[in-house]
Amino acid sequence: MSDAHGVARDQLRSFIERIERLEEEKKTIADDIKDVYGEAKSTGFDSKILKKVIAIRKQDKDERMEQEAILETYLAALGMIEGPPEE
């Protein structure tokens, strides 16, 4: 086998090992997050709502306002909330 193949093999092994380490870290972090949700739930918080709050906090203000307006429009159209007065 040529030296170039050996270098490529070493690079490949390095990438694979790094990805494996990161995947393990990701699993550990996911487990930690799950534990925090469980802890919050045990103190009376709703984990589904906490997840929604976190998703909303990730959005920028304009995106959030646009989604809220669309949701309000859909709910009003379905008669689920009182919409703006019709002219």
PDB file of N, CA and C in Angstrom:
ATOM      1  N   MET A   1       0.853  -1.172   0.000  1.00  0.00           N
ATOM      2  CA  MET A   1       0.000   0.000   0.000  1.00  0.00           C
ATOM      3  C   MET A   1       0.898   1.234   0.000  1.00  0.00           C
ATOM      4  N   SER A   2       0.524   2.235  -0.781  1.00  0.00           N
ATOM      5  CA  SER A   2       1.342   3.428  -0.873  1.00  0.00           C
ATOM      6  C   SER A   2       1.135   4.304   0.359  1.00  0.00           C
ATOM      7  N   ASP A   3       2.053   5.236   0.522  1.00  0.00           N
ATOM      8  CA  ASP A   3       1.975   6.161   1.667  1.00  0.00           C
ATOM      9  C   ASP A   3       0.726   7.028   1.588  1.00  0.00           C
ATOM     10  N   ALA A   4       0.293   7.371   0.368  1.00  0.00           N
ATOM     11  CA  ALA A   4      -0.922   8.192   0.196  1.00  0.00           C
ATOM     12  C   ALA A   4      -2.142   7.459   0.737  1.00  0.00           C
ATOM     13  N   HIS A   5      -2.203   6.146   0.478  1.00  0.00           N
ATOM     14  CA  HIS A   5      -3.322   5.360   1.000  1.00  0.00           C
ATOM     15  C   HIS A   5      -3.302   5.328   2.523  1.00  0.00           C
ATOM     16  N   GLY A   6      -2.107   5.230   3.072  1.00  0.00           N
ATOM     17  CA  GLY A   6      -1.966   5.214   4.524  1.00  0.00           C
ATOM     18  C   GLY A   6      -2.415   6.521   5.146  1.00  0.00           C
ATOM     19  N   VAL A   7      -2.086   7.640   4.499  1.00  0.00           N
ATOM     20  CA  VAL A   7      -2.502   8.953   4.989  1.00  0.00           C
ATOM     21  C   VAL A   7      -4.015   9.086   4.913  1.00  0.00           C
ATOM     22  N   ALA A   8      -4.600   8.662   3.776  1.00  0.00           N
ATOM     23  CA  ALA A   8      -6.050   8.735   3.612  1.00  0.00           C
ATOM     24  C   ALA A   8      -6.743   7.850   4.649  1.00  0.00           C
ATOM     25  N   ARG A   9      -6.196   6.663   4.889  1.00  0.00           N
ATOM     26  CA  ARG A   9      -6.769   5.755   5.882  1.00  0.00           C
ATOM     27  C   ARG A   9      -6.711   6.389   7.277  1.00  0.00           C
ATOM     28  N   ASP A  10      -5.598   7.026   7.606  1.00  0.00           N
ATOM     29  CA  ASP A  10      -5.445   7.671   8.905  1.00  0.00           C
ATOM     30  C   ASP A  10      -6.418   8.844   9.055  1.00  0.00           C
ATOM     31  N   GLN A  11      -6.578   9.610   7.968  1.00  0.00           N
ATOM     32  CA  GLN A  11      -7.537  10.723   7.999  1.00  0.00           C
ATOM     33  C   GLN A  11      -8.951  10.198   8.210  1.00  0.00           C
ATOM     34  N   LEU A  12      -9.302   9.162   7.475  1.00  0.00           N
ATOM     35  CA  LEU A  12     -10.623   8.565   7.596  1.00  0.00           C
ATOM     36  C   LEU A  12     -10.862   8.081   9.018  1.00  0.00           C
ATOM     37  N   ARG A  13      -9.895   7.367   9.571  1.00  0.00           N
ATOM     38  CA  ARG A  13     -10.016   6.870  10.936  1.00  0.00           C
ATOM     39  C   ARG A  13     -10.183   8.043  11.911  1.00  0.00           C
ATOM     40  N   SER A  14      -9.444   9.099  11.704  1.00  0.00           N
ATOM     41  CA  SER A  14      -9.534  10.282  12.561  1.00  0.00           C
ATOM     42  C   SER A  14     -10.926  10.908  12.498  1.00  0.00           C
ATOM     43  N   PHE A  15     -11.464  11.051  11.278  1.00  0.00           N
ATOM     44  CA  PHE A  15     -12.809  11.607  11.127  1.00  0.00           C
ATOM     45  C   PHE A  15     -13.848  10.729  11.827  1.00  0.00           C
ATOM     46  N   ILE A  16     -13.745   9.426  11.596  1.00  0.00           N
ATOM     47  CA  ILE A  16     -14.700   8.492  12.199  1.00  0.00           C
ATOM     48  C   ILE A  16     -14.636   8.570  13.722  1.00  0.00           C
ATOM     49  N   GLU A  17     -13.446   8.576  14.278  1.00  0.00           N
ATOM     50  CA  GLU A  17     -13.300   8.629  15.734  1.00  0.00           C
ATOM     51  C   GLU A  17     -13.826   9.942  16.308  1.00  0.00           C
ATOM     52  N   ARG A  18     -13.573  11.052  15.612  1.00  0.00           N
ATOM     53  CA  ARG A  18     -14.100  12.340  16.076  1.00  0.00           C
ATOM     54  C   ARG A  18     -15.619  12.342  16.061  1.00  0.00           C
ATOM     55  N   ILE A  19     -16.198  11.826  14.970  1.00  0.00           N
ATOM     56  CA  ILE A  19     -17.664  11.765  14.862  1.00  0.00           C
ATOM     57  C   ILE A  19     -18.230  10.881  15.966  1.00  0.00           C
ATOM     58  N   GLU A  20     -17.594   9.749  16.218  1.00  0.00           N
ATOM     59  CA  GLU A  20     -18.067   8.862  17.281  1.00  0.00           C
ATOM     60  C   GLU A  20     -18.029   9.551  18.644  1.00  0.00           C
ATOM     61  N   ARG A  21     -16.961  10.283  18.926  1.00  0.00           N
ATOM     62  CA  ARG A  21     -16.873  11.018  20.201  1.00  0.00           C
ATOM     63  C   ARG A  21     -17.972  12.063  20.296  1.00  0.00           C
ATOM     64  N   LEU A  22     -18.197  12.796  19.215  1.00  0.00           N
ATOM     65  CA  LEU A  22     -19.233  13.826  19.209  1.00  0.00           C
ATOM     66  C   LEU A  22     -20.626  13.223  19.355  1.00  0.00           C
ATOM     67  N   GLU A  23     -20.863  12.082  18.712  1.00  0.00           N
ATOM     68  CA  GLU A  23     -22.153  11.400  18.856  1.00  0.00           C
ATOM     69  C   GLU A  23     -22.379  10.984  20.309  1.00  0.00           C
ATOM     70  N   GLU A  24     -21.333  10.518  20.966  1.00  0.00           N
ATOM     71  CA  GLU A  24     -21.450  10.137  22.383  1.00  0.00           C
ATOM     72  C   GLU A  24     -21.730  11.373  23.247  1.00  0.00           C
ATOM     73  N   GLU A  25     -21.044  12.477  22.948  1.00  0.00           N
ATOM     74  CA  GLU A  25     -21.307  13.722  23.681  1.00  0.00           C
ATOM     75  C   GLU A  25     -22.741  14.185  23.462  1.00  0.00           C
ATOM     76  N   LYS A  26     -23.210  14.053  22.208  1.00  0.00           N
ATOM     77  CA  LYS A  26     -24.581  14.448  21.881  1.00  0.00           C
ATOM     78  C   LYS A  26     -25.578  13.615  22.687  1.00  0.00           C
ATOM     79  N   LYS A  27     -25.318  12.314  22.789  1.00  0.00           N
ATOM     80  CA  LYS A  27     -26.196  11.435  23.555  1.00  0.00           C
ATOM     81  C   LYS A  27     -26.190  11.836  25.030  1.00  0.00           C
ATOM     82  N   THR A  28     -25.011  12.130  25.562  1.00  0.00           N
ATOM     83  CA  THR A  28     -24.904  12.545  26.959  1.00  0.00           C
ATOM     84  C   THR A  28     -25.673  13.834  27.198  1.00  0.00           C
ATOM     85  N   ILE A  29     -25.535  14.786  26.296  1.00  0.00           N
ATOM     86  CA  ILE A  29     -26.250  16.057  26.433  1.00  0.00           C
ATOM     87  C   ILE A  29     -27.753  15.839  26.321  1.00  0.00           C
ATOM     88  N   ALA A  30     -28.177  14.997  25.377  1.00  0.00           N
ATOM     89  CA  ALA A  30     -29.610  14.708  25.232  1.00  0.00           C
ATOM     90  C   ALA A  30     -30.158  14.070  26.508  1.00  0.00           C
ATOM     91  N   ASP A  31     -29.390  13.181  27.104  1.00  0.00           N
ATOM     92  CA  ASP A  31     -29.810  12.564  28.369  1.00  0.00           C
ATOM     93  C   ASP A  31     -29.912  13.609  29.482  1.00  0.00           C
ATOM     94  N   ASP A  32     -28.953  14.543  29.504  1.00  0.00           N
ATOM     95  CA  ASP A  32     -28.982  15.613  30.509  1.00  0.00           C
ATOM     96  C   ASP A  32     -30.215  16.495  30.331  1.00  0.00           C
ATOM     97  N   ILE A  33     -30.537  16.820  29.082  1.00  0.00           N
ATOM     98  CA  ILE A  33     -31.715  17.641  28.802  1.00  0.00           C
ATOM     99  C   ILE A  33     -32.978  16.906  29.242  1.00  0.00           C
ATOM    100  N   LYS A  34     -33.046  15.620  28.946  1.00  0.00           N
ATOM    101  CA  LYS A  34     -34.189  14.807  29.360  1.00  0.00           C
ATOM    102  C   LYS A  34     -34.328  14.829  30.879  1.00  0.00           C
ATOM    103  N   ASP A  35     -33.213  14.736  31.585  1.00  0.00           N
ATOM    104  CA  ASP A  35     -33.235  14.783  33.050  1.00  0.00           C
ATOM    105  C   ASP A  35     -33.768  16.122  33.563  1.00  0.00           C
ATOM    106  N   VAL A  36     -33.369  17.215  32.919  1.00  0.00           N
ATOM    107  CA  VAL A  36     -33.844  18.538  33.337  1.00  0.00           C
ATOM    108  C   VAL A  36     -35.348  18.663  33.106  1.00  0.00           C
ATOM    109  N   TYR A  37     -35.835  18.167  31.965  1.00  0.00           N
ATOM    110  CA  TYR A  37     -37.283  18.175  31.721  1.00  0.00           C
ATOM    111  C   TYR A  37     -38.007  17.350  32.786  1.00  0.00           C
ATOM    112  N   GLY A  38     -37.446  16.207  33.135  1.00  0.00           N
ATOM    113  CA  GLY A  38     -38.047  15.378  34.174  1.00  0.00           C
ATOM    114  C   GLY A  38     -38.078  16.079  35.520  1.00  0.00           C
ATOM    115  N   GLU A  39     -37.005  16.762  35.834  1.00  0.00           N
ATOM    116  CA  GLU A  39     -36.937  17.519  37.087  1.00  0.00           C
ATOM    117  C   GLU A  39     -37.971  18.641  37.092  1.00  0.00           C
ATOM    118  N   ALA A  40     -38.083  19.350  35.974  1.00  0.00           N
ATOM    119  CA  ALA A  40     -39.071  20.429  35.871  1.00  0.00           C
ATOM    120  C   ALA A  40     -40.481  19.863  36.009  1.00  0.00           C
ATOM    121  N   LYS A  41     -40.734  18.720  35.372  1.00  0.00           N
ATOM    122  CA  LYS A  41     -42.052  18.092  35.445  1.00  0.00           C
ATOM    123  C   LYS A  41     -42.379  17.677  36.874  1.00  0.00           C
ATOM    124  N   SER A  42     -41.383  17.175  37.590  1.00  0.00           N
ATOM    125  CA  SER A  42     -41.618  16.734  38.967  1.00  0.00           C
ATOM    126  C   SER A  42     -41.918  17.888  39.902  1.00  0.00           C
ATOM    127  N   THR A  43     -41.569  19.101  39.498  1.00  0.00           N
ATOM    128  CA  THR A  43     -41.892  20.269  40.320  1.00  0.00           C
ATOM    129  C   THR A  43     -43.158  20.968  39.842  1.00  0.00           C
ATOM    130  N   GLY A  44     -43.848  20.370  38.850  1.00  0.00           N
ATOM    131  CA  GLY A  44     -45.148  20.885  38.437  1.00  0.00           C
ATOM    132  C   GLY A  44     -45.193  21.609  37.107  1.00  0.00           C
ATOM    133  N   PHE A  45     -44.085  21.715  36.415  1.00  0.00           N
ATOM    134  CA  PHE A  45     -44.079  22.377  35.112  1.00  0.00           C
ATOM    135  C   PHE A  45     -44.462  21.389  34.016  1.00  0.00           C
ATOM    136  N   ASP A  46     -45.091  21.892  32.960  1.00  0.00           N
ATOM    137  CA  ASP A  46     -45.507  21.080  31.830  1.00  0.00           C
ATOM    138  C   ASP A  46     -44.364  21.040  30.816  1.00  0.00           C
ATOM    139  N   SER A  47     -43.802  19.854  30.594  1.00  0.00           N
ATOM    140  CA  SER A  47     -42.630  19.754  29.731  1.00  0.00           C
ATOM    141  C   SER A  47     -42.943  20.099  28.276  1.00  0.00           C
ATOM    142  N   LYS A  48     -44.160  19.811  27.798  1.00  0.00           N
ATOM    143  CA  LYS A  48     -44.525  20.177  26.422  1.00  0.00           C
ATOM    144  C   LYS A  48     -44.507  21.697  26.256  1.00  0.00           C
ATOM    145  N   ILE A  49     -45.023  22.391  27.253  1.00  0.00           N
ATOM    146  CA  ILE A  49     -45.045  23.854  27.185  1.00  0.00           C
ATOM    147  C   ILE A  49     -43.621  24.407  27.288  1.00  0.00           C
ATOM    148  N   LEU A  50     -42.802  23.801  28.144  1.00  0.00           N
ATOM    149  CA  LEU A  50     -41.406  24.249  28.238  1.00  0.00           C
ATOM    150  C   LEU A  50     -40.711  24.121  26.888  1.00  0.00           C
ATOM    151  N   LYS A  51     -40.964  23.032  26.168  1.00  0.00           N
ATOM    152  CA  LYS A  51     -40.360  22.832  24.851  1.00  0.00           C
ATOM    153  C   LYS A  51     -40.842  23.891  23.868  1.00  0.00           C
ATOM    154  N   LYS A  52     -42.132  24.247  23.957  1.00  0.00           N
ATOM    155  CA  LYS A  52     -42.657  25.301  23.083  1.00  0.00           C
ATOM    156  C   LYS A  52     -42.018  26.646  23.396  1.00  0.00           C
ATOM    157  N   VAL A  53     -41.869  26.936  24.689  1.00  0.00           N
ATOM    158  CA  VAL A  53     -41.242  28.201  25.094  1.00  0.00           C
ATOM    159  C   VAL A  53     -39.817  28.268  24.555  1.00  0.00           C
ATOM    160  N   ILE A  54     -39.089  27.181  24.657  1.00  0.00           N
ATOM    161  CA  ILE A  54     -37.708  27.153  24.155  1.00  0.00           C
ATOM    162  C   ILE A  54     -37.687  27.367  22.645  1.00  0.00           C
ATOM    163  N   ALA A  55     -38.613  26.733  21.930  1.00  0.00           N
ATOM    164  CA  ALA A  55     -38.680  26.911  20.471  1.00  0.00           C
ATOM    165  C   ALA A  55     -39.008  28.361  20.116  1.00  0.00           C
ATOM    166  N   ILE A  56     -39.909  28.975  20.869  1.00  0.00           N
ATOM    167  CA  ILE A  56     -40.276  30.368  20.617  1.00  0.00           C
ATOM    168  C   ILE A  56     -39.096  31.293  20.889  1.00  0.00           C
ATOM    169  N   ARG A  57     -38.365  31.013  21.955  1.00  0.00           N
ATOM    170  CA  ARG A  57     -37.211  31.863  22.289  1.00  0.00           C
ATOM    171  C   ARG A  57     -36.116  31.790  21.231  1.00  0.00           C
ATOM    172  N   LYS A  58     -36.075  30.712  20.452  1.00  0.00           N
ATOM    173  CA  LYS A  58     -35.076  30.571  19.389  1.00  0.00           C
ATOM    174  C   LYS A  58     -35.406  31.451  18.183  1.00  0.00           C
ATOM    175  N   GLN A  59     -36.676  31.816  18.038  1.00  0.00           N
ATOM    176  CA  GLN A  59     -37.108  32.597  16.881  1.00  0.00           C
ATOM    177  C   GLN A  59     -36.787  34.075  17.088  1.00  0.00           C
ATOM    178  N   ASP A  60     -36.579  34.764  15.976  1.00  0.00           N
ATOM    179  CA  ASP A  60     -36.443  36.211  16.121  1.00  0.00           C
ATOM    180  C   ASP A  60     -37.838  36.819  16.233  1.00  0.00           C
ATOM    181  N   LYS A  61     -37.898  38.047  16.674  1.00  0.00           N
ATOM    182  CA  LYS A  61     -39.165  38.702  16.990  1.00  0.00           C
ATOM    183  C   LYS A  61     -40.103  38.741  15.786  1.00  0.00           C
ATOM    184  N   ASP A  62     -39.596  39.105  14.615  1.00  0.00           N
ATOM    185  CA  ASP A  62     -40.446  39.215  13.425  1.00  0.00           C
ATOM    186  C   ASP A  62     -41.037  37.865  13.023  1.00  0.00           C
ATOM    187  N   GLU A  63     -40.217  36.829  13.065  1.00  0.00           N
ATOM    188  CA  GLU A  63     -40.691  35.494  12.719  1.00  0.00           C
ATOM    189  C   GLU A  63     -41.786  35.045  13.693  1.00  0.00           C
ATOM    190  N   ARG A  64     -41.561  35.307  14.970  1.00  0.00           N
ATOM    191  CA  ARG A  64     -42.539  34.925  15.990  1.00  0.00           C
ATOM    192  C   ARG A  64     -43.849  35.678  15.790  1.00  0.00           C
ATOM    193  N   MET A  65     -43.773  36.978  15.531  1.00  0.00           N
ATOM    194  CA  MET A  65     -44.973  37.783  15.329  1.00  0.00           C
ATOM    195  C   MET A  65     -45.751  37.307  14.099  1.00  0.00           C
ATOM    196  N   GLU A  66     -45.042  36.971  13.030  1.00  0.00           N
ATOM    197  CA  GLU A  66     -45.691  36.493  11.810  1.00  0.00           C
ATOM    198  C   GLU A  66     -46.424  35.181  12.084  1.00  0.00           C
ATOM    199  N   GLN A  67     -45.768  34.249  12.770  1.00  0.00           N
ATOM    200  CA  GLN A  67     -46.408  32.968  13.075  1.00  0.00           C
ATOM    201  C   GLN A  67     -47.618  33.150  13.984  1.00  0.00           C
ATOM    202  N   GLU A  68     -47.507  34.035  14.960  1.00  0.00           N
ATOM    203  CA  GLU A  68     -48.638  34.289  15.864  1.00  0.00           C
ATOM    204  C   GLU A  68     -49.821  34.878  15.099  1.00  0.00           C
ATOM    205  N   ALA A  69     -49.538  35.784  14.153  1.00  0.00           N
ATOM    206  CA  ALA A  69     -50.605  36.398  13.361  1.00  0.00           C
ATOM    207  C   ALA A  69     -51.302  35.350  12.486  1.00  0.00           C
ATOM    208  N   ILE A  70     -50.517  34.482  11.869  1.00  0.00           N
ATOM    209  CA  ILE A  70     -51.097  33.431  11.026  1.00  0.00           C
ATOM    210  C   ILE A  70     -51.936  32.479  11.869  1.00  0.00           C
ATOM    211  N   LEU A  71     -51.406  32.080  13.016  1.00  0.00           N
ATOM    212  CA  LEU A  71     -52.144  31.185  13.906  1.00  0.00           C
ATOM    213  C   LEU A  71     -53.459  31.827  14.344  1.00  0.00           C
ATOM    214  N   GLU A  72     -53.406  33.092  14.707  1.00  0.00           N
ATOM    215  CA  GLU A  72     -54.618  33.802  15.127  1.00  0.00           C
ATOM    216  C   GLU A  72     -55.641  33.864  13.984  1.00  0.00           C
ATOM    217  N   THR A  73     -55.170  34.101  12.769  1.00  0.00           N
ATOM    218  CA  THR A  73     -56.051  34.140  11.606  1.00  0.00           C
ATOM    219  C   THR A  73     -56.734  32.790  11.395  1.00  0.00           C
ATOM    220  N   TYR A  74     -55.956  31.713  11.476  1.00  0.00           N
ATOM    221  CA  TYR A  74     -56.518  30.371  11.294  1.00  0.00           C
ATOM    222  C   TYR A  74     -57.526  30.047  12.386  1.00  0.00           C
ATOM    223  N   LEU A  75     -57.188  30.339  13.632  1.00  0.00           N
ATOM    224  CA  LEU A  75     -58.099  30.049  14.741  1.00  0.00           C
ATOM    225  C   LEU A  75     -59.386  30.849  14.620  1.00  0.00           C
ATOM    226  N   ALA A  76     -59.275  32.111  14.206  1.00  0.00           N
ATOM    227  CA  ALA A  76     -60.460  32.943  14.017  1.00  0.00           C
ATOM    228  C   ALA A  76     -61.323  32.391  12.881  1.00  0.00           C
ATOM    229  N   ALA A  77     -60.678  31.955  11.805  1.00  0.00           N
ATOM    230  CA  ALA A  77     -61.419  31.404  10.669  1.00  0.00           C
ATOM    231  C   ALA A  77     -62.188  30.142  11.064  1.00  0.00           C
ATOM    232  N   LEU A  78     -61.653  29.398  12.011  1.00  0.00           N
ATOM    233  CA  LEU A  78     -62.306  28.181  12.481  1.00  0.00           C
ATOM    234  C   LEU A  78     -63.288  28.434  13.614  1.00  0.00           C
ATOM    235  N   GLY A  79     -63.420  29.700  14.006  1.00  0.00           N
ATOM    236  CA  GLY A  79     -64.337  30.051  15.083  1.00  0.00           C
ATOM    237  C   GLY A  79     -63.846  29.658  16.462  1.00  0.00           C
ATOM    238  N   MET A  80     -62.563  29.423  16.573  1.00  0.00           N
ATOM    239  CA  MET A  80     -62.007  28.991  17.856  1.00  0.00           C
ATOM    240  C   MET A  80     -61.674  30.176  18.761  1.00  0.00           C
ATOM    241  N   ILE A  81     -61.476  31.342  18.169  1.00  0.00           N
ATOM    242  CA  ILE A  81     -61.260  32.572  18.922  1.00  0.00           C
ATOM    243  C   ILE A  81     -62.046  33.676  18.224  1.00  0.00           C
ATOM    244  N   GLU A  82     -62.265  34.748  18.930  1.00  0.00           N
ATOM    245  CA  GLU A  82     -62.952  35.891  18.325  1.00  0.00           C
ATOM    246  C   GLU A  82     -61.969  36.681  17.488  1.00  0.00           C
ATOM    247  N   GLY A  83     -62.274  36.825  16.243  1.00  0.00           N
ATOM    248  CA  GLY A  83     -61.402  37.542  15.333  1.00  0.00           C
ATOM    249  C   GLY A  83     -61.729  39.018  15.306  1.00  0.00           C
ATOM    250  N   PRO A  84     -61.012  39.764  14.481  1.00  0.00           N
ATOM    251  CA  PRO A  84     -61.290  41.192  14.344  1.00  0.00           C
ATOM    252  C   PRO A  84     -62.695  41.396  13.768  1.00  0.00           C
ATOM    253  N   PRO A  85     -63.386  42.455  14.154  1.00  0.00           N
ATOM    254  CA  PRO A  85     -64.752  42.683  13.650  1.00  0.00           C
ATOM    255  C   PRO A  85     -64.735  42.834  12.130  1.00  0.00           C
ATOM    256  N   GLU A  86     -65.736  42.213  11.490  1.00  0.00           N
ATOM    257  CA  GLU A  86     -65.853  42.326  10.040  1.00  0.00           C
ATOM    258  C   GLU A  86     -66.561  43.620   9.684  1.00  0.00           C
ATOM    259  N   GLU A  87     -66.193  44.173   8.562  1.00  0.00           N
ATOM    260  CA  GLU A  87     -66.807  45.440   8.135  1.00  0.00           C
ATOM    261  C   GLU A  87     -68.001  45.214   7.278  1.00  0.00           C
TER     262      GLU A  87
END
